[in-house]
CSV table of C-alpha atoms and ligand atoms in Angstrom, one decimal:
chain,number,residue,atom,x,y,z
U,1,LYS,CA,90.5,115.2,103.1
U,2,LYS,CA,94.1,116.5,103.1
U,3,HIS,CA,95.9,116.3,99.8
U,4,GLY,CA,99.6,116.2,99.0
U,5,LEU,CA,102.5,114.6,100.7
U,6,PRO,CA,102.1,114.4,104.5
U,7,GLU,CA,104.7,116.3,106.7
U,8,ASN,CA,105.9,113.0,108.1
U,9,PHE,CA,106.4,111.4,104.6
U,10,LEU,CA,109.0,108.7,104.9
U,11,TRP,CA,111.8,109.7,102.5
U,12,GLY,CA,114.5,107.1,102.3
U,13,ALA,CA,115.9,104.3,100.2
U,14,SER,CA,116.3,100.5,100.2
U,15,THR,CA,118.8,97.7,100.3
U,16,SER,CA,118.6,94.0,100.9
U,17,ALA,CA,121.0,91.9,103.0
U,18,TYR,CA,122.5,89.5,100.5
U,19,GLN,CA,123.1,92.2,98.0
U,20,VAL,CA,124.8,94.8,100.3
U,21,GLU,CA,126.2,93.1,103.3
U,22,GLY,CA,129.0,90.7,102.2
U,23,ALA,CA,130.4,88.6,105.1
U,24,ASN,CA,128.1,86.0,103.6
U,25,LEU,CA,129.8,83.0,105.2
U,26,SER,CA,131.5,84.5,108.2
U,27,HIS,CA,130.6,85.9,111.6
U,28,GLY,CA,128.4,82.9,112.3
U,29,LYS,CA,126.2,83.3,109.2
U,30,GLY,CA,124.8,80.2,107.6
U,31,PRO,CA,124.5,79.9,103.8
U,32,SER,CA,121.3,81.0,102.1
U,33,VAL,CA,120.0,79.9,98.7
U,34,GLN,CA,121.9,82.9,97.2
U,35,ASP,CA,125.2,81.6,98.5
U,36,ILE,CA,124.7,78.2,96.9
U,37,LYS,CA,123.3,79.2,93.6
U,38,THR,CA,125.4,79.4,90.4
U,39,VAL,CA,126.3,83.0,90.1
U,40,PRO,CA,125.7,84.2,86.5
U,41,ALA,CA,129.0,84.0,84.5
U,42,GLY,CA,130.9,87.3,84.7
U,43,THR,CA,129.0,88.9,87.5
U,44,SER,CA,129.9,89.6,91.1
U,45,GLU,CA,130.4,87.0,93.8
U,46,LEU,CA,128.3,87.8,96.8
U,47,ASP,CA,131.1,87.4,99.5
U,48,VAL,CA,131.8,91.2,99.8
U,49,CYS,CA,129.1,93.0,98.0
U,50,ALA,CA,129.3,96.6,99.3
U,51,ASP,CA,130.8,95.4,102.6
U,52,PHE,CA,127.9,97.0,104.5
U,53,TYR,CA,128.5,94.4,107.3
U,54,HIS,CA,131.6,96.3,108.2
U,55,ARG,CA,130.8,99.8,106.9
U,56,TYR,CA,127.2,100.2,108.1
U,57,ALA,CA,128.1,103.1,110.4
U,58,GLU,CA,129.7,105.1,107.6
U,59,ASP,CA,126.9,104.2,105.2
U,60,ILE,CA,124.1,105.2,107.7
U,61,ALA,CA,125.9,108.5,108.4
U,62,LEU,CA,125.8,109.2,104.6
U,63,MET,CA,122.0,108.4,104.6
U,64,ALA,CA,121.6,110.8,107.5
U,65,GLU,CA,123.5,113.4,105.6
U,66,MET,CA,120.9,113.0,102.8
U,67,GLY,CA,118.2,113.6,105.5
U,68,PHE,CA,116.7,110.1,105.3
U,69,LYS,CA,113.5,109.7,107.4
U,70,THR,CA,113.6,106.0,107.0
U,71,PHE,CA,116.1,103.3,105.7
U,72,ARG,CA,114.7,100.0,104.3
U,73,PHE,CA,117.0,97.0,104.8
U,74,SER,CA,116.5,93.3,105.2
U,75,ILE,CA,117.6,90.8,107.7
U,76,ALA,CA,119.4,87.7,106.4
U,77,TRP,CA,117.4,85.0,108.0
U,78,SER,CA,120.5,82.7,108.1
U,79,ARG,CA,122.6,85.3,109.8
U,80,VAL,CA,120.4,85.2,113.0
U,81,LEU,CA,119.4,81.6,112.5
U,82,PRO,CA,122.2,79.8,110.6
U,83,GLU,CA,120.2,76.6,110.1
U,84,GLY,CA,117.0,78.6,109.6
U,85,THR,CA,115.5,77.3,112.8
U,86,GLY,CA,116.7,76.4,116.3
U,87,ARG,CA,120.2,77.8,117.1
U,88,VAL,CA,120.5,81.6,117.2
U,89,ASN,CA,123.7,83.3,116.1
U,90,GLN,CA,124.1,86.1,118.7
U,91,GLU,CA,126.6,87.9,116.5
U,92,GLY,CA,124.0,88.2,113.8
U,93,ILE,CA,121.4,89.5,116.3
U,94,ASP,CA,123.9,92.1,117.5
U,95,PHE,CA,124.7,93.2,114.0
U,96,TYR,CA,121.1,94.2,113.2
U,97,ASN,CA,120.8,95.7,116.7
U,98,ASN,CA,123.7,98.0,115.8
U,99,VAL,CA,122.2,98.9,112.4
U,100,ILE,CA,118.9,99.7,114.1
U,101,ASN,CA,120.5,101.8,116.8
U,102,GLU,CA,122.7,103.6,114.3
U,103,CYS,CA,119.6,104.5,112.3
U,104,LEU,CA,117.7,105.8,115.5
U,105,LYS,CA,120.7,107.8,116.4
U,106,TYR,CA,119.9,110.1,113.5
U,107,GLY,CA,116.1,109.9,113.8
U,108,ILE,CA,115.9,107.5,110.8
U,109,GLU,CA,113.1,104.9,111.2
U,110,PRO,CA,114.2,101.4,110.2
U,111,LEU,CA,111.9,99.8,107.7
U,112,VAL,CA,112.7,96.1,108.1
U,113,THR,CA,112.1,93.5,105.4
U,114,MET,CA,112.0,90.2,107.1
U,115,PHE,CA,112.7,88.1,104.0
U,116,HIS,CA,114.4,89.2,100.7
U,117,PHE,CA,115.2,86.3,98.4
U,118,ASP,CA,117.5,84.6,100.9
U,119,LEU,CA,116.0,81.5,102.4
U,120,PRO,CA,118.5,79.6,104.7
U,121,ALA,CA,120.1,76.9,102.5
U,122,ALA,CA,119.5,74.4,105.4
U,123,LEU,CA,115.8,74.8,104.9
U,124,GLU,CA,116.0,74.8,101.1
U,125,LYS,CA,117.8,71.4,101.4
U,126,LYS,CA,114.8,70.1,103.3
U,127,GLY,CA,112.4,71.2,100.7
U,128,GLY,CA,112.1,74.9,101.4
U,129,TRP,CA,108.7,76.6,101.1
U,130,SER,CA,107.1,73.4,99.5
U,131,ARG,CA,106.8,71.9,103.0
U,132,ARG,CA,104.0,72.9,105.4
U,133,GLU,CA,106.7,73.2,108.2
U,134,SER,CA,108.1,76.3,106.4
U,135,VAL,CA,105.1,78.3,107.8
U,136,GLY,CA,106.1,77.5,111.4
U,137,GLU,CA,109.8,78.2,110.5
U,138,PHE,CA,109.0,81.7,109.2
U,139,VAL,CA,106.9,82.4,112.3
U,140,GLU,CA,109.8,81.3,114.6
U,141,PHE,CA,112.0,83.7,112.7
U,142,ALA,CA,109.5,86.5,112.9
U,143,LYS,CA,109.1,86.0,116.6
U,144,LEU,CA,112.8,86.1,117.1
U,145,LEU,CA,112.9,89.5,115.3
U,146,TYR,CA,110.0,91.0,117.2
U,147,THR,CA,111.5,89.8,120.5
U,148,ASN,CA,114.8,91.4,119.8
U,149,TYR,CA,113.9,94.5,117.7
U,150,GLY,CA,110.2,95.0,118.3
U,151,ASP,CA,110.8,97.7,121.0
U,152,ARG,CA,112.5,99.9,118.4
U,153,VAL,CA,111.3,98.9,114.9
U,154,LYS,CA,107.9,100.5,114.0
U,155,TYR,CA,107.7,99.5,110.3
U,156,TRP,CA,108.0,95.9,109.0
U,157,LEU,CA,107.7,94.3,105.6
U,158,THR,CA,107.1,90.6,105.4
U,159,ILE,CA,108.3,89.1,102.1
U,160,ASN,CA,110.0,91.0,99.3
U,161,GLU,CA,108.5,90.4,95.9
U,162,GLN,CA,106.7,87.2,96.7
U,163,ASN,CA,105.2,87.4,93.3
U,164,MET,CA,108.6,87.4,91.7
U,165,LEU,CA,109.6,84.3,93.7
U,166,THR,CA,106.6,82.6,92.0
U,167,LEU,CA,106.9,84.0,88.6
U,168,VAL,CA,110.7,84.3,87.9
U,169,GLY,CA,112.4,82.4,90.9
U,170,ASP,CA,114.8,80.8,88.4
U,171,VAL,CA,116.1,84.1,87.4
U,172,ILE,CA,116.7,85.4,90.9
U,173,GLY,CA,118.0,82.2,92.3
U,174,THR,CA,115.3,81.3,94.7
U,175,CYS,CA,113.7,78.2,93.2
U,176,ASN,CA,115.0,74.8,92.4
U,177,MET,CA,113.0,73.0,89.7
U,178,GLU,CA,114.9,69.8,89.6
U,179,GLY,CA,112.7,66.8,89.0
U,180,VAL,CA,109.5,68.9,89.1
U,181,THR,CA,106.8,67.8,86.6
U,182,ASN,CA,104.1,70.3,87.3
U,183,LYS,CA,105.9,73.6,88.1
U,184,TYR,CA,102.6,75.4,88.8
U,185,LYS,CA,101.7,72.9,91.5
U,186,LYS,CA,105.0,73.4,93.2
U,187,LEU,CA,105.2,77.1,92.8
U,188,TYR,CA,101.6,77.8,94.0
U,189,GLN,CA,101.9,75.4,96.9
U,190,GLU,CA,105.0,77.3,98.0
U,191,ASN,CA,103.1,80.5,97.4
U,192,HIS,CA,100.3,79.3,99.6
U,193,HIS,CA,102.8,78.6,102.5
U,194,MET,CA,104.3,82.0,102.0
U,195,LEU,CA,101.0,83.7,102.1
U,196,LEU,CA,100.0,81.8,105.3
U,197,ALA,CA,103.4,82.5,106.9
U,198,GLN,CA,103.0,86.2,106.1
U,199,ALA,CA,99.5,86.3,107.5
U,200,LYS,CA,100.6,84.6,110.7
U,201,ALA,CA,103.7,87.0,111.0
U,202,MET,CA,101.3,90.0,110.7
U,203,LYS,CA,99.0,88.7,113.4
U,204,LEU,CA,101.9,88.0,115.7
U,205,LEU,CA,103.4,91.5,115.3
U,206,HIS,CA,100.0,93.0,116.2
U,207,GLU,CA,99.9,90.8,119.3
U,208,MET,CA,103.6,91.3,120.4
U,209,CYS,CA,104.1,94.9,119.4
U,210,PRO,CA,100.8,96.7,119.4
U,211,GLY,CA,102.2,100.1,118.1
U,212,ALA,CA,104.2,98.6,115.2
U,213,LYS,CA,102.9,98.4,111.6
U,214,ILE,CA,103.4,95.7,109.0
U,215,GLY,CA,102.7,95.2,105.3
U,216,PRO,CA,103.5,93.0,102.3
U,217,ALA,CA,106.1,94.1,99.7
U,218,PRO,CA,105.2,92.7,96.3
U,219,ASN,CA,106.5,94.1,93.0
U,220,ILE,CA,103.4,95.7,91.4
U,221,SER,CA,103.3,96.7,87.8
U,222,LEU,CA,100.0,97.7,86.2
U,223,VAL,CA,99.6,95.6,83.1
U,224,TYR,CA,98.4,97.3,79.9
U,225,PRO,CA,96.7,95.7,76.9
U,226,ALA,CA,98.9,96.0,73.8
U,227,THR,CA,96.0,97.4,71.7
U,228,CYS,CA,92.3,98.2,72.3
U,229,LYS,CA,91.4,94.7,70.9
U,230,PRO,CA,88.9,93.3,73.5
U,231,LYS,CA,91.0,90.1,73.6
U,232,ASP,CA,94.0,92.0,74.5
U,233,VAL,CA,92.1,93.7,77.4
U,234,LEU,CA,91.2,90.2,78.6
U,235,ALA,CA,94.9,89.2,78.4
U,236,ALA,CA,95.9,92.2,80.5
U,237,GLN,CA,93.3,91.4,83.1
U,238,ASN,CA,94.6,87.8,83.3
U,239,PHE,CA,98.2,88.9,83.8
U,240,ASN,CA,97.1,91.6,86.2
U,241,ALA,CA,95.5,88.9,88.3
U,242,ILE,CA,98.4,86.5,88.1
U,243,ARG,CA,101.1,89.0,88.5
U,244,ASN,CA,99.6,91.5,91.0
U,245,TRP,CA,96.2,91.0,92.5
U,246,LEU,CA,96.6,87.4,93.7
U,247,TYR,CA,99.1,88.6,96.2
U,248,LEU,CA,97.4,91.7,97.4
U,249,ASP,CA,93.9,90.2,97.4
U,250,MET,CA,95.2,87.6,99.7
U,251,ALA,CA,97.3,89.9,101.9
U,252,VAL,CA,94.6,92.5,102.3
U,253,TYR,CA,91.3,90.5,102.0
U,254,GLY,CA,92.4,87.0,102.7
U,255,ARG,CA,90.9,85.5,99.5
U,256,TYR,CA,92.2,83.8,96.4
U,257,ASN,CA,91.7,85.9,93.3
U,258,ASP,CA,89.0,84.2,91.1
U,259,LEU,CA,90.9,84.5,87.8
U,260,VAL,CA,94.0,82.9,89.3
U,261,TRP,CA,92.0,80.2,91.0
U,262,LYS,CA,90.6,79.2,87.5
U,263,PHE,CA,94.1,79.4,86.1
U,264,LEU,CA,95.4,77.0,88.8
U,265,GLU,CA,92.5,74.6,88.2
U,266,GLU,CA,93.3,74.4,84.6
U,267,HIS,CA,97.0,73.5,85.5
U,268,ASP,CA,96.0,70.9,88.2
U,269,ALA,CA,97.8,73.3,90.6
U,270,ILE,CA,95.2,74.1,93.3
U,271,PRO,CA,97.4,74.2,96.5
U,272,VAL,CA,96.6,72.0,99.5
U,273,ILE,CA,94.8,74.3,101.9
U,274,GLU,CA,94.2,73.1,105.4
U,275,ASP,CA,91.2,73.8,107.6
U,276,GLY,CA,91.6,77.2,109.2
U,277,ASP,CA,94.2,78.5,106.7
U,278,MET,CA,91.7,80.9,105.1
U,279,ASP,CA,90.6,82.2,108.5
U,280,ILE,CA,94.1,83.1,109.3
U,281,MET,CA,94.5,84.9,106.0
U,282,GLU,CA,91.5,86.9,106.7
U,283,GLN,CA,92.7,88.0,110.1
U,284,ALA,CA,96.1,89.2,108.8
U,285,ASN,CA,95.1,92.9,108.6
U,286,PRO,CA,98.1,94.6,107.1
U,287,ASP,CA,98.5,98.3,108.2
U,288,PHE,CA,99.8,99.4,104.8
U,289,ILE,CA,101.0,98.2,101.4
U,290,GLY,CA,104.6,98.3,100.6
U,291,PHE,CA,105.3,97.8,96.9
U,292,ASN,CA,108.2,97.9,94.4
U,293,TYR,CA,107.6,99.6,91.1
U,294,TYR,CA,110.1,99.7,88.2
U,295,ASN,CA,107.7,99.9,85.3
U,296,THR,CA,104.5,98.7,83.8
U,297,ALA,CA,103.9,95.5,81.8
U,298,THR,CA,102.2,95.2,78.4
U,299,VAL,CA,100.6,92.0,77.0
U,300,GLU,CA,98.6,90.8,74.1
U,301,TRP,CA,96.2,87.9,73.7
U,302,ASP,CA,97.9,84.7,72.7
U,303,ASP,CA,96.4,81.4,71.7
U,304,SER,CA,99.4,79.7,70.2
U,305,PRO,CA,100.1,76.4,71.9
U,306,VAL,CA,103.7,77.4,72.7
U,307,ALA,CA,105.2,76.3,76.0
U,308,VAL,CA,106.9,78.8,78.3
U,309,THR,CA,110.7,78.9,77.7
U,310,ASP,CA,113.3,80.2,80.0
U,311,SER,CA,114.8,82.4,77.5
U,312,GLU,CA,111.6,84.4,77.3
U,313,LYS,CA,112.0,85.3,81.0
U,314,LYS,CA,115.3,87.0,80.9
U,315,ASP,CA,114.7,89.2,84.0
U,316,GLN,CA,112.2,90.2,86.7
U,317,GLN,CA,110.5,92.6,84.4
U,318,SER,CA,109.6,90.5,81.4
U,319,ALA,CA,106.1,88.9,81.4
U,320,GLY,CA,107.0,85.9,79.3
U,321,ILE,CA,104.1,84.0,77.9
U,322,GLU,CA,101.3,81.8,79.2
U,323,PRO,CA,99.6,80.2,76.1
U,324,GLY,CA,96.0,81.2,76.0
U,325,VAL,CA,96.4,83.6,78.9
U,326,TYR,CA,98.8,86.4,77.9
U,327,LYS,CA,101.9,87.2,76.0
U,328,ALA,CA,104.5,89.9,76.7
U,329,TYR,CA,104.5,92.8,74.3
U,330,PRO,CA,107.3,95.4,74.1
U,331,ASN,CA,105.5,98.8,74.7
U,332,PRO,CA,106.6,101.0,71.7
U,333,ASN,CA,105.6,104.1,73.7
U,334,LEU,CA,108.2,103.9,76.4
U,335,LEU,CA,111.8,104.7,76.7
U,336,ARG,CA,114.1,102.1,78.1
U,337,THR,CA,117.1,102.1,80.6
U,338,GLU,CA,120.6,100.9,79.4
U,339,PHE,CA,119.6,97.4,80.8
U,340,GLY,CA,116.4,97.5,78.6
U,341,TRP,CA,113.9,98.1,81.4
U,342,GLU,CA,111.0,100.2,80.2
U,343,ILE,CA,110.5,103.6,82.0
U,344,ASP,CA,106.9,104.6,82.7
U,345,PRO,CA,106.4,107.4,85.3
U,346,ASP,CA,102.8,107.8,84.3
U,347,GLY,CA,102.2,104.1,84.7
U,348,PHE,CA,103.5,104.6,88.3
U,349,ARG,CA,100.5,106.8,89.0
U,350,ALA,CA,98.1,104.5,87.1
U,351,THR,CA,99.5,101.7,89.3
U,352,ILE,CA,99.0,103.7,92.5
U,353,ARG,CA,95.5,104.7,91.5
U,354,GLU,CA,94.5,101.1,90.8
U,355,MET,CA,95.9,99.8,94.0
U,356,TYR,CA,94.3,102.5,96.1
U,357,SER,CA,90.9,101.9,94.5
U,358,ARG,CA,91.2,98.1,95.1
U,359,TYR,CA,92.6,98.1,98.7
U,360,HIS,CA,92.2,101.6,100.3
U,361,LEU,CA,95.3,101.2,102.4
U,362,PRO,CA,98.2,103.6,102.9
U,363,MET,CA,101.1,102.8,100.6
U,364,ILE,CA,104.8,103.1,100.8
U,365,VAL,CA,107.0,102.6,97.7
U,366,THR,CA,109.6,100.2,98.8
U,367,GLU,CA,111.7,100.2,95.5
U,368,ASN,CA,111.8,102.2,92.4
U,369,GLY,CA,114.9,103.2,90.5
U,370,LEU,CA,117.2,103.1,87.6
U,371,GLY,CA,120.2,100.7,87.1
U,372,ALA,CA,123.0,102.1,85.0
U,373,TYR,CA,126.7,101.7,84.2
U,374,ASP,CA,127.7,104.8,86.4
U,375,LYS,CA,131.2,106.2,85.9
U,376,LEU,CA,133.4,107.5,88.7
U,377,THR,CA,135.4,110.5,87.4
U,378,GLU,CA,139.0,111.2,88.2
U,379,ASP,CA,138.0,113.8,90.8
U,380,GLY,CA,135.6,111.4,92.6
U,381,LYS,CA,132.3,112.5,91.0
U,382,VAL,CA,129.5,110.5,89.5
U,383,HIS,CA,127.3,112.5,87.0
U,384,ASP,CA,124.1,110.5,87.1
U,385,ASP,CA,121.7,113.0,85.7
U,386,TYR,CA,119.7,110.1,84.0
U,387,ARG,CA,118.9,108.8,87.5
U,388,ILE,CA,117.9,112.2,88.8
U,389,GLU,CA,115.6,112.5,85.8
U,390,TYR,CA,114.1,109.1,86.4
U,391,LEU,CA,113.5,109.7,90.0
U,392,ARG,CA,112.2,113.1,89.7
U,393,LYS,CA,109.6,112.0,87.2
U,394,HIS,CA,108.4,109.2,89.5
U,395,ILE,CA,108.2,111.6,92.5
U,396,GLU,CA,106.1,113.9,90.4
U,397,GLN,CA,103.6,111.1,89.9
U,398,ILE,CA,103.5,110.2,93.7
U,399,LYS,CA,102.7,113.8,94.4
U,400,LEU,CA,99.9,113.8,91.8
U,401,ALA,CA,98.6,110.5,93.1
U,402,ALA,CA,98.6,112.0,96.6
U,403,ASP,CA,96.7,115.1,95.3
U,404,GLU,CA,94.1,112.8,93.9
U,405,GLY,CA,93.6,111.2,97.3
U,406,ALA,CA,95.9,108.2,97.4
U,407,GLU,CA,97.4,107.9,100.9
U,408,MET,CA,101.2,107.9,100.3
U,409,MET,CA,103.4,107.1,103.4
U,410,GLY,CA,106.8,107.1,101.9
U,411,TYR,CA,109.2,106.6,99.1
U,412,CYS,CA,112.3,104.3,99.3
U,413,PRO,CA,114.0,104.0,96.0
U,414,TRP,CA,116.4,101.2,95.1
U,415,SER,CA,119.0,101.6,96.2
U,416,ALA,CA,120.5,103.6,99.1
U,417,ILE,CA,124.0,102.6,98.0
U,418,ASP,CA,125.5,100.6,95.1
U,419,LEU,CA,125.1,96.9,95.7
U,420,VAL,CA,125.1,93.7,93.7
U,421,SER,CA,122.2,93.3,91.3
U,422,THR,CA,120.1,90.1,91.5
U,423,HIS,CA,121.6,88.7,88.4
U,424,GLU,CA,123.7,91.4,86.7
U,425,GLY,CA,126.5,92.0,89.1
U,426,ILE,CA,127.7,95.3,90.6
U,427,THR,CA,128.3,97.1,87.3
U,428,LYS,CA,124.4,97.6,87.3
U,429,ARG,CA,124.3,100.4,89.8
U,430,TYR,CA,121.3,102.0,91.5
U,431,GLY,CA,122.6,103.9,94.5
U,432,PHE,CA,122.9,107.5,95.6
U,433,ILE,CA,126.3,106.5,97.0
U,434,TYR,CA,128.8,105.0,94.6
U,435,VAL,CA,130.9,102.1,95.9
U,436,ASN,CA,134.4,101.8,94.4
U,437,ARG,CA,134.6,98.1,93.2
U,438,ASP,CA,134.3,96.2,90.0
U,439,GLU,CA,132.8,92.8,89.6
U,440,PHE,CA,135.9,90.8,90.8
U,441,ASP,CA,138.4,93.6,91.6
U,442,MET,CA,137.5,94.9,95.1
U,443,LYS,CA,139.5,98.2,94.8
U,444,ASP,CA,139.2,100.1,98.0
U,445,LEU,CA,135.4,99.9,98.3
U,446,ALA,CA,135.5,103.7,99.2
U,447,ARG,CA,132.2,105.6,99.1
U,448,TYR,CA,131.5,108.6,96.8
U,449,ARG,CA,128.4,110.9,96.8
U,450,LYS,CA,126.9,110.8,93.3
U,451,ASP,CA,125.1,113.9,91.9
U,452,SER,CA,121.9,112.3,92.7
U,453,PHE,CA,123.0,112.2,96.4
U,454,TYR,CA,123.0,116.0,96.5
U,455,TRP,CA,119.8,116.3,94.5
U,456,TYR,CA,118.0,113.7,96.8
U,457,LYS,CA,119.1,115.7,99.9
U,458,LYS,CA,117.2,118.7,98.5
U,459,VAL,CA,114.1,116.7,97.6
U,460,ILE,CA,114.0,115.5,101.2
U,461,GLU,CA,114.7,119.0,102.6
U,462,THR,CA,111.7,120.5,100.7
U,463,ASN,CA,109.3,117.5,101.1
U,464,GLY,CA,109.5,116.8,97.4
U,465,GLU,CA,109.8,120.1,95.8
U,466,ASP,CA,113.5,119.9,94.9
O,501,LIG,C1,113.9,94.0,92.6
O,501,LIG,C2,114.5,93.3,93.9
O,501,LIG,C3,115.8,93.8,94.3
O,501,LIG,C4,116.6,94.5,93.2
O,501,LIG,C5,115.9,95.2,92.1
O,501,LIG,C6,116.7,95.5,90.9
O,501,LIG,O1,113.2,93.0,92.0
O,501,LIG,O2,113.6,93.3,95.0
O,501,LIG,O3,116.5,92.9,95.1
O,501,LIG,O4,117.9,93.9,92.9
O,501,LIG,O5,114.8,94.4,91.8
O,501,LIG,O6,116.8,94.4,90.1
O,501,LIG,P1,118.2,94.0,89.5
O,501,LIG,O7,119.2,93.9,90.5
O,501,LIG,O8,117.9,92.7,88.8
O,501,LIG,O9,118.5,95.1,88.5
C-alpha cells in the first residue's frame, strides 16, 4: 500500500453559490430560501456577496495562479430552475457552463455541489423537503445538471451538510418551524427525503455519466466525551450517531443507524418510509466521501429534563442539548478562533481515522478553515498568519492520516475567496483572496492576494511540503 498524499491530490478550495455569487434576484434567477429569510441584523445582504457572478473569470484566474487542481462551487438550483422544477433559465445554465469551462481552461477540475443550503423558495412555499415530491424534484434538477455538464464535470457532491440542515437549520436559514408541534418528526422526514433524493441522484449519475464520481458532503466532527466517566462516553456515542454516522451509514451502506432509530422512536419521529426506499438507498454506491471539518465536538451526559432552547444553538458548531442523550461541553484543551470556534487539528486526524475505519472509502475534505476579521493594509496586503497556521496544522494531520493508510483524495478549504458567512456577514472572512467590501458598503469589490494566498501556492507546488 502506498502511503502519503497521491501525486494527483486535489488541492483547491470551496465556495457556495448563495454566499459568493450575488445577482441573487436577477439574470433570471428565482429566489431561494436564503433570499426570503430574515438576514441577521447588522450582517450583509445577499444581493451582491463577492459578485462572483460577474467576476468569475478574474477569480478563477487567481485560483489558477495559486495552482488549484480543483475548485469546489455549488449550483444555485433556482438559477437554473427558477421555480425549482419545470421551466429552465438558459442564462443560468450558461453561467455555470462558463464557470466550468473557465476552470478547465486552466486544468482545474470542477467539484460541483448540487445543493448548498439554497432550496428554491417556490418549492419551500409548497412545503419543501417535507413533501415526498421533493425527491422527484431533486432528481429532475440532478438530471438537468448531468445533461448539461456531465460531459465535463468528473466530481460531484450531492447535498452540503445535510446533517446541519437537520440539526441547526434554524441558524442557517433553511427550515421553517412555524406551526410545527413535533420538530423531530418534521426534520427527520425531510431528512429521509433528502437521503432518498441523494441516493437516486448518485445512481442516476452512474447511469448517465459512467466515468464521473459522486459523494455526499456532510459536516463531520468526531464527538469526544467530556471526561472518562462511562456515562459521558455513552453521551459521546449518542451524539456521534445523531450528528455524524446517521448520514454516512445511510449514504454508504443504505441503513439507518440503530442509535438514531431508537432516538427517533422515543420522539415519535420515525419517518414514513415507502416500499423500495431502502433498496434504493442500498444501491447508491458513493465513490468517495466529501466532508467538511472545522473542529470536534465535546459532550457530557445529561439527565436534566430541560428542553432544547434556540439560544443554546448559536451556530453550526455548538452541539446544544438533548436531555438524557447529550449536552454540549466546552473543551478546555482547545484554542478558539476570534469567533469562538474551537480549533482541533489532532481531532481532524481522529475524525479521518474513524471515518476510514467505518467506511473504507476515499475522502476529500470539502471544507476546513478559519473565519477572522482580516484587515486590508494601506498598501493592499492582508497579513493572515493565523489562517496559515490553522491550515498548516490541519494539512499536517491529513498527511499523517494518509501515512497511516487513509485514502485522501483532496483538500478544499473554506473558502477560495472571501464571501458572506452563513449568519455573520462578510466581516467573518475565510478566503485566500480578499474582497474589498464591508457589510453594507460595497466599496470597489477589488480582489487582493492575502499572505495565505502566496503560502497556499507553495503548498500546492510542493504537494503539501510548503
Ligand atoms: C459550513 C457551510 C458553509 C460556511 C461555513 C462557515 O457550515 O457549509 O456554507 O459558511 O460553514 O460557516 P460560517 O459562515 O457560519 O462561519
